[in-house]
Every structure is written in C-alpha cells, then in structure tokens.
JSON list of C-alpha atoms in Angstrom, two decimals:
[
{"chain": "A", "resi": 1, "resn": "UNK", "atom": "CA", "xyz": [-15.55, -27.38, -2.46]},
{"chain": "A", "resi": 2, "resn": "UNK", "atom": "CA", "xyz": [-19.55, -26.20, -2.47]},
{"chain": "A", "resi": 3, "resn": "UNK", "atom": "CA", "xyz": [-19.87, -28.51, 0.29]},
{"chain": "A", "resi": 4, "resn": "UNK", "atom": "CA", "xyz": [-16.43, -26.12, 2.10]},
{"chain": "A", "resi": 5, "resn": "UNK", "atom": "CA", "xyz": [-18.46, -22.92, 1.23]},
{"chain": "A", "resi": 6, "resn": "UNK", "atom": "CA", "xyz": [-21.67, -24.18, 2.82]},
{"chain": "A", "resi": 7, "resn": "UNK", "atom": "CA", "xyz": [-19.96, -25.57, 5.91]},
{"chain": "A", "resi": 8, "resn": "UNK", "atom": "CA", "xyz": [-17.94, -21.71, 5.82]},
{"chain": "A", "resi": 9, "resn": "UNK", "atom": "CA", "xyz": [-21.42, -19.63, 5.29]},
{"chain": "A", "resi": 10, "resn": "UNK", "atom": "CA", "xyz": [-22.77, -22.33, 7.99]},
{"chain": "A", "resi": 11, "resn": "UNK", "atom": "CA", "xyz": [-20.09, -21.48, 10.58]},
{"chain": "A", "resi": 12, "resn": "UNK", "atom": "CA", "xyz": [-19.97, -17.84, 9.92]},
{"chain": "A", "resi": 13, "resn": "UNK", "atom": "CA", "xyz": [-24.10, -17.38, 10.84]},
{"chain": "A", "resi": 14, "resn": "UNK", "atom": "CA", "xyz": [-24.08, -19.01, 13.69]},
{"chain": "A", "resi": 15, "resn": "UNK", "atom": "CA", "xyz": [-21.73, -17.27, 14.59]},
{"chain": "A", "resi": 16, "resn": "UNK", "atom": "CA", "xyz": [-23.31, -13.88, 14.50]},
{"chain": "A", "resi": 17, "resn": "UNK", "atom": "CA", "xyz": [-26.34, -15.08, 15.74]},
{"chain": "A", "resi": 18, "resn": "UNK", "atom": "CA", "xyz": [-24.74, -16.64, 19.16]},
{"chain": "A", "resi": 19, "resn": "UNK", "atom": "CA", "xyz": [-22.49, -12.86, 19.28]},
{"chain": "A", "resi": 20, "resn": "UNK", "atom": "CA", "xyz": [-25.62, -10.40, 19.15]},
{"chain": "A", "resi": 21, "resn": "UNK", "atom": "CA", "xyz": [-27.19, -12.13, 22.37]},
{"chain": "A", "resi": 22, "resn": "UNK", "atom": "CA", "xyz": [-23.69, -11.47, 24.61]},
{"chain": "A", "resi": 23, "resn": "UNK", "atom": "CA", "xyz": [-22.81, -7.84, 23.32]},
{"chain": "A", "resi": 24, "resn": "UNK", "atom": "CA", "xyz": [-22.27, -5.28, 26.32]},
{"chain": "A", "resi": 25, "resn": "UNK", "atom": "CA", "xyz": [-22.24, -1.74, 25.07]},
{"chain": "A", "resi": 26, "resn": "UNK", "atom": "CA", "xyz": [-19.11, -0.81, 28.24]},
{"chain": "A", "resi": 27, "resn": "UNK", "atom": "CA", "xyz": [-18.79, 3.00, 28.39]},
{"chain": "A", "resi": 28, "resn": "UNK", "atom": "CA", "xyz": [-15.58, 5.58, 29.58]},
{"chain": "A", "resi": 29, "resn": "UNK", "atom": "CA", "xyz": [-16.44, 7.22, 32.43]},
{"chain": "A", "resi": 30, "resn": "UNK", "atom": "CA", "xyz": [-16.28, 10.70, 32.03]},
{"chain": "A", "resi": 31, "resn": "UNK", "atom": "CA", "xyz": [-15.78, 11.01, 27.82]},
{"chain": "A", "resi": 32, "resn": "UNK", "atom": "CA", "xyz": [-18.59, 9.74, 25.40]},
{"chain": "A", "resi": 33, "resn": "UNK", "atom": "CA", "xyz": [-16.77, 7.55, 24.41]},
{"chain": "A", "resi": 34, "resn": "UNK", "atom": "CA", "xyz": [-18.13, 3.82, 24.46]},
{"chain": "A", "resi": 35, "resn": "UNK", "atom": "CA", "xyz": [-16.22, 0.36, 24.24]},
{"chain": "A", "resi": 36, "resn": "UNK", "atom": "CA", "xyz": [-18.37, -2.78, 22.33]},
{"chain": "A", "resi": 37, "resn": "UNK", "atom": "CA", "xyz": [-17.88, -6.20, 24.63]},
{"chain": "A", "resi": 38, "resn": "UNK", "atom": "CA", "xyz": [-18.15, -9.27, 23.29]},
{"chain": "A", "resi": 39, "resn": "UNK", "atom": "CA", "xyz": [-18.58, -12.31, 25.26]},
{"chain": "A", "resi": 40, "resn": "UNK", "atom": "CA", "xyz": [-16.43, -15.32, 24.09]},
{"chain": "A", "resi": 41, "resn": "UNK", "atom": "CA", "xyz": [-17.16, -18.53, 25.06]},
{"chain": "A", "resi": 42, "resn": "UNK", "atom": "CA", "xyz": [-14.75, -21.16, 27.07]},
{"chain": "A", "resi": 43, "resn": "UNK", "atom": "CA", "xyz": [-13.63, -24.43, 26.67]},
{"chain": "A", "resi": 44, "resn": "UNK", "atom": "CA", "xyz": [-11.75, -26.62, 25.09]},
{"chain": "A", "resi": 45, "resn": "UNK", "atom": "CA", "xyz": [-8.70, -27.21, 22.50]},
{"chain": "A", "resi": 46, "resn": "UNK", "atom": "CA", "xyz": [-5.95, -29.87, 21.46]},
{"chain": "A", "resi": 47, "resn": "UNK", "atom": "CA", "xyz": [-3.20, -27.26, 21.48]},
{"chain": "A", "resi": 48, "resn": "UNK", "atom": "CA", "xyz": [0.28, -28.46, 19.75]},
{"chain": "A", "resi": 49, "resn": "UNK", "atom": "CA", "xyz": [0.52, -31.51, 17.25]},
{"chain": "A", "resi": 50, "resn": "UNK", "atom": "CA", "xyz": [-1.05, -34.63, 16.82]},
{"chain": "A", "resi": 51, "resn": "UNK", "atom": "CA", "xyz": [1.53, -36.44, 18.67]},
{"chain": "A", "resi": 52, "resn": "UNK", "atom": "CA", "xyz": [2.78, -33.37, 21.21]},
{"chain": "A", "resi": 53, "resn": "UNK", "atom": "CA", "xyz": [-0.92, -31.96, 21.89]},
{"chain": "A", "resi": 54, "resn": "UNK", "atom": "CA", "xyz": [-2.99, -31.69, 25.23]},
{"chain": "A", "resi": 55, "resn": "UNK", "atom": "CA", "xyz": [-6.12, -30.42, 25.30]},
{"chain": "A", "resi": 56, "resn": "UNK", "atom": "CA", "xyz": [-6.15, -26.95, 26.94]},
{"chain": "A", "resi": 57, "resn": "UNK", "atom": "CA", "xyz": [-9.62, -25.31, 28.48]},
{"chain": "A", "resi": 58, "resn": "UNK", "atom": "CA", "xyz": [-9.55, -21.56, 27.72]},
{"chain": "A", "resi": 59, "resn": "UNK", "atom": "CA", "xyz": [-12.35, -20.07, 30.31]},
{"chain": "A", "resi": 60, "resn": "UNK", "atom": "CA", "xyz": [-15.11, -17.50, 28.77]},
{"chain": "A", "resi": 61, "resn": "UNK", "atom": "CA", "xyz": [-14.22, -13.55, 28.31]},
{"chain": "A", "resi": 62, "resn": "UNK", "atom": "CA", "xyz": [-14.87, -9.80, 27.16]},
{"chain": "A", "resi": 63, "resn": "UNK", "atom": "CA", "xyz": [-13.08, -8.69, 23.59]},
{"chain": "A", "resi": 64, "resn": "UNK", "atom": "CA", "xyz": [-13.93, -5.78, 21.98]},
{"chain": "A", "resi": 65, "resn": "UNK", "atom": "CA", "xyz": [-16.07, -6.09, 18.93]},
{"chain": "A", "resi": 66, "resn": "UNK", "atom": "CA", "xyz": [-14.09, -4.04, 17.02]},
{"chain": "A", "resi": 67, "resn": "UNK", "atom": "CA", "xyz": [-10.64, -2.22, 16.91]},
{"chain": "A", "resi": 68, "resn": "UNK", "atom": "CA", "xyz": [-9.92, 0.46, 19.64]},
{"chain": "A", "resi": 69, "resn": "UNK", "atom": "CA", "xyz": [-10.26, 3.29, 17.85]},
{"chain": "A", "resi": 70, "resn": "UNK", "atom": "CA", "xyz": [-7.42, 6.62, 18.33]},
{"chain": "A", "resi": 71, "resn": "UNK", "atom": "CA", "xyz": [-10.63, 8.61, 20.75]},
{"chain": "A", "resi": 72, "resn": "UNK", "atom": "CA", "xyz": [-9.85, 5.47, 22.81]},
{"chain": "A", "resi": 73, "resn": "UNK", "atom": "CA", "xyz": [-6.21, 4.96, 22.84]},
{"chain": "A", "resi": 74, "resn": "UNK", "atom": "CA", "xyz": [-5.72, 8.83, 23.80]},
{"chain": "A", "resi": 75, "resn": "UNK", "atom": "CA", "xyz": [-7.34, 8.30, 26.66]},
{"chain": "A", "resi": 76, "resn": "UNK", "atom": "CA", "xyz": [-4.87, 6.04, 27.89]},
{"chain": "A", "resi": 77, "resn": "UNK", "atom": "CA", "xyz": [-2.22, 7.76, 26.48]},
{"chain": "A", "resi": 78, "resn": "UNK", "atom": "CA", "xyz": [-2.92, 10.44, 28.13]},
{"chain": "A", "resi": 79, "resn": "UNK", "atom": "CA", "xyz": [-3.17, 8.57, 31.11]},
{"chain": "A", "resi": 80, "resn": "UNK", "atom": "CA", "xyz": [-1.50, 11.36, 33.31]},
{"chain": "A", "resi": 81, "resn": "UNK", "atom": "CA", "xyz": [-4.74, 13.97, 32.54]},
{"chain": "A", "resi": 82, "resn": "UNK", "atom": "CA", "xyz": [-7.31, 11.74, 33.96]},
{"chain": "A", "resi": 83, "resn": "UNK", "atom": "CA", "xyz": [-8.88, 13.63, 37.16]},
{"chain": "A", "resi": 84, "resn": "UNK", "atom": "CA", "xyz": [-10.62, 10.69, 39.19]},
{"chain": "A", "resi": 85, "resn": "UNK", "atom": "CA", "xyz": [-7.89, 9.39, 41.48]},
{"chain": "A", "resi": 86, "resn": "UNK", "atom": "CA", "xyz": [-10.37, 6.76, 43.37]},
{"chain": "A", "resi": 87, "resn": "UNK", "atom": "CA", "xyz": [-8.56, 3.37, 42.01]},
{"chain": "A", "resi": 88, "resn": "UNK", "atom": "CA", "xyz": [-5.41, 4.56, 42.09]},
{"chain": "A", "resi": 89, "resn": "UNK", "atom": "CA", "xyz": [-4.30, 7.47, 45.24]},
{"chain": "A", "resi": 90, "resn": "UNK", "atom": "CA", "xyz": [-0.81, 7.66, 44.99]},
{"chain": "A", "resi": 91, "resn": "UNK", "atom": "CA", "xyz": [-1.40, 7.98, 40.66]},
{"chain": "A", "resi": 92, "resn": "UNK", "atom": "CA", "xyz": [1.10, 5.19, 40.22]},
{"chain": "A", "resi": 93, "resn": "UNK", "atom": "CA", "xyz": [-0.66, 3.31, 37.97]},
{"chain": "A", "resi": 94, "resn": "UNK", "atom": "CA", "xyz": [0.60, -0.84, 37.52]},
{"chain": "A", "resi": 95, "resn": "UNK", "atom": "CA", "xyz": [0.79, -1.05, 33.69]},
{"chain": "A", "resi": 96, "resn": "UNK", "atom": "CA", "xyz": [0.64, -4.64, 31.82]},
{"chain": "A", "resi": 97, "resn": "UNK", "atom": "CA", "xyz": [-0.06, -5.28, 28.20]},
{"chain": "A", "resi": 98, "resn": "UNK", "atom": "CA", "xyz": [-3.67, -6.45, 29.02]},
{"chain": "A", "resi": 99, "resn": "UNK", "atom": "CA", "xyz": [-4.37, -3.45, 30.52]},
{"chain": "A", "resi": 100, "resn": "UNK", "atom": "CA", "xyz": [-3.08, -0.80, 29.82]},
{"chain": "A", "resi": 101, "resn": "UNK", "atom": "CA", "xyz": [-0.94, -0.14, 26.41]},
{"chain": "A", "resi": 102, "resn": "UNK", "atom": "CA", "xyz": [2.86, 0.35, 26.29]},
{"chain": "A", "resi": 103, "resn": "UNK", "atom": "CA", "xyz": [3.86, 4.39, 25.18]},
{"chain": "A", "resi": 104, "resn": "UNK", "atom": "CA", "xyz": [4.36, 4.52, 21.68]},
{"chain": "A", "resi": 105, "resn": "UNK", "atom": "CA", "xyz": [7.37, 3.29, 19.87]},
{"chain": "A", "resi": 106, "resn": "UNK", "atom": "CA", "xyz": [10.19, 6.20, 18.81]}
]
C-alpha cells in the first residue's frame, strides 16, 4: 500500500511539473475572458482487452486546464451577438461538439 501511495504521488508530481512548462493563455477577442490551455502529450496506448486490444496512436493536443466557466459558455451560447464576422461573413456557423456547444436541453 505504501509503495502504491509513493507511485501515485510521484506520478502526479511529475505530471504537474511537466504540464507547467506547456501552458498557454488564450484570450477570447472582444472580451476579458481567456482560456488556460495545457498541452497533452501524444503517445500510444493499448485500447481494448488483452485478447482483442490494439495499439492506438494519439497526437498531442491542447485541452482547457479548468472547466468552462459560465462567462466563457455565454460567449458561445449568445453567438448571435458577435459583431466580428470576418470568419463567417454569412453568419452561419458550422457547429460540432468540439468547437461550439449545442443548445441547452429544455
């Protein structure tokens, strides 16, 4: 049990020291809100059971360090209030589960 505790502590400590070197603060234009992004290093892992598992390669990617706050969410939920139309002159935004949240369920 003690060995497991030492292993978990060292694992968490090593993650926190390496992630501190790969953090970016991404401001949201036109607001005072910003995202703190952490680089998740890529690698390979075994997906599935031992009998049917296969090696999967995942590229590095950026992920928000904290949960999305209400202020951050509101900027996307009320997207029709956006006055910057340089990226989408027609006003039509392509929505997917990664780049913009879906409407709240009522």
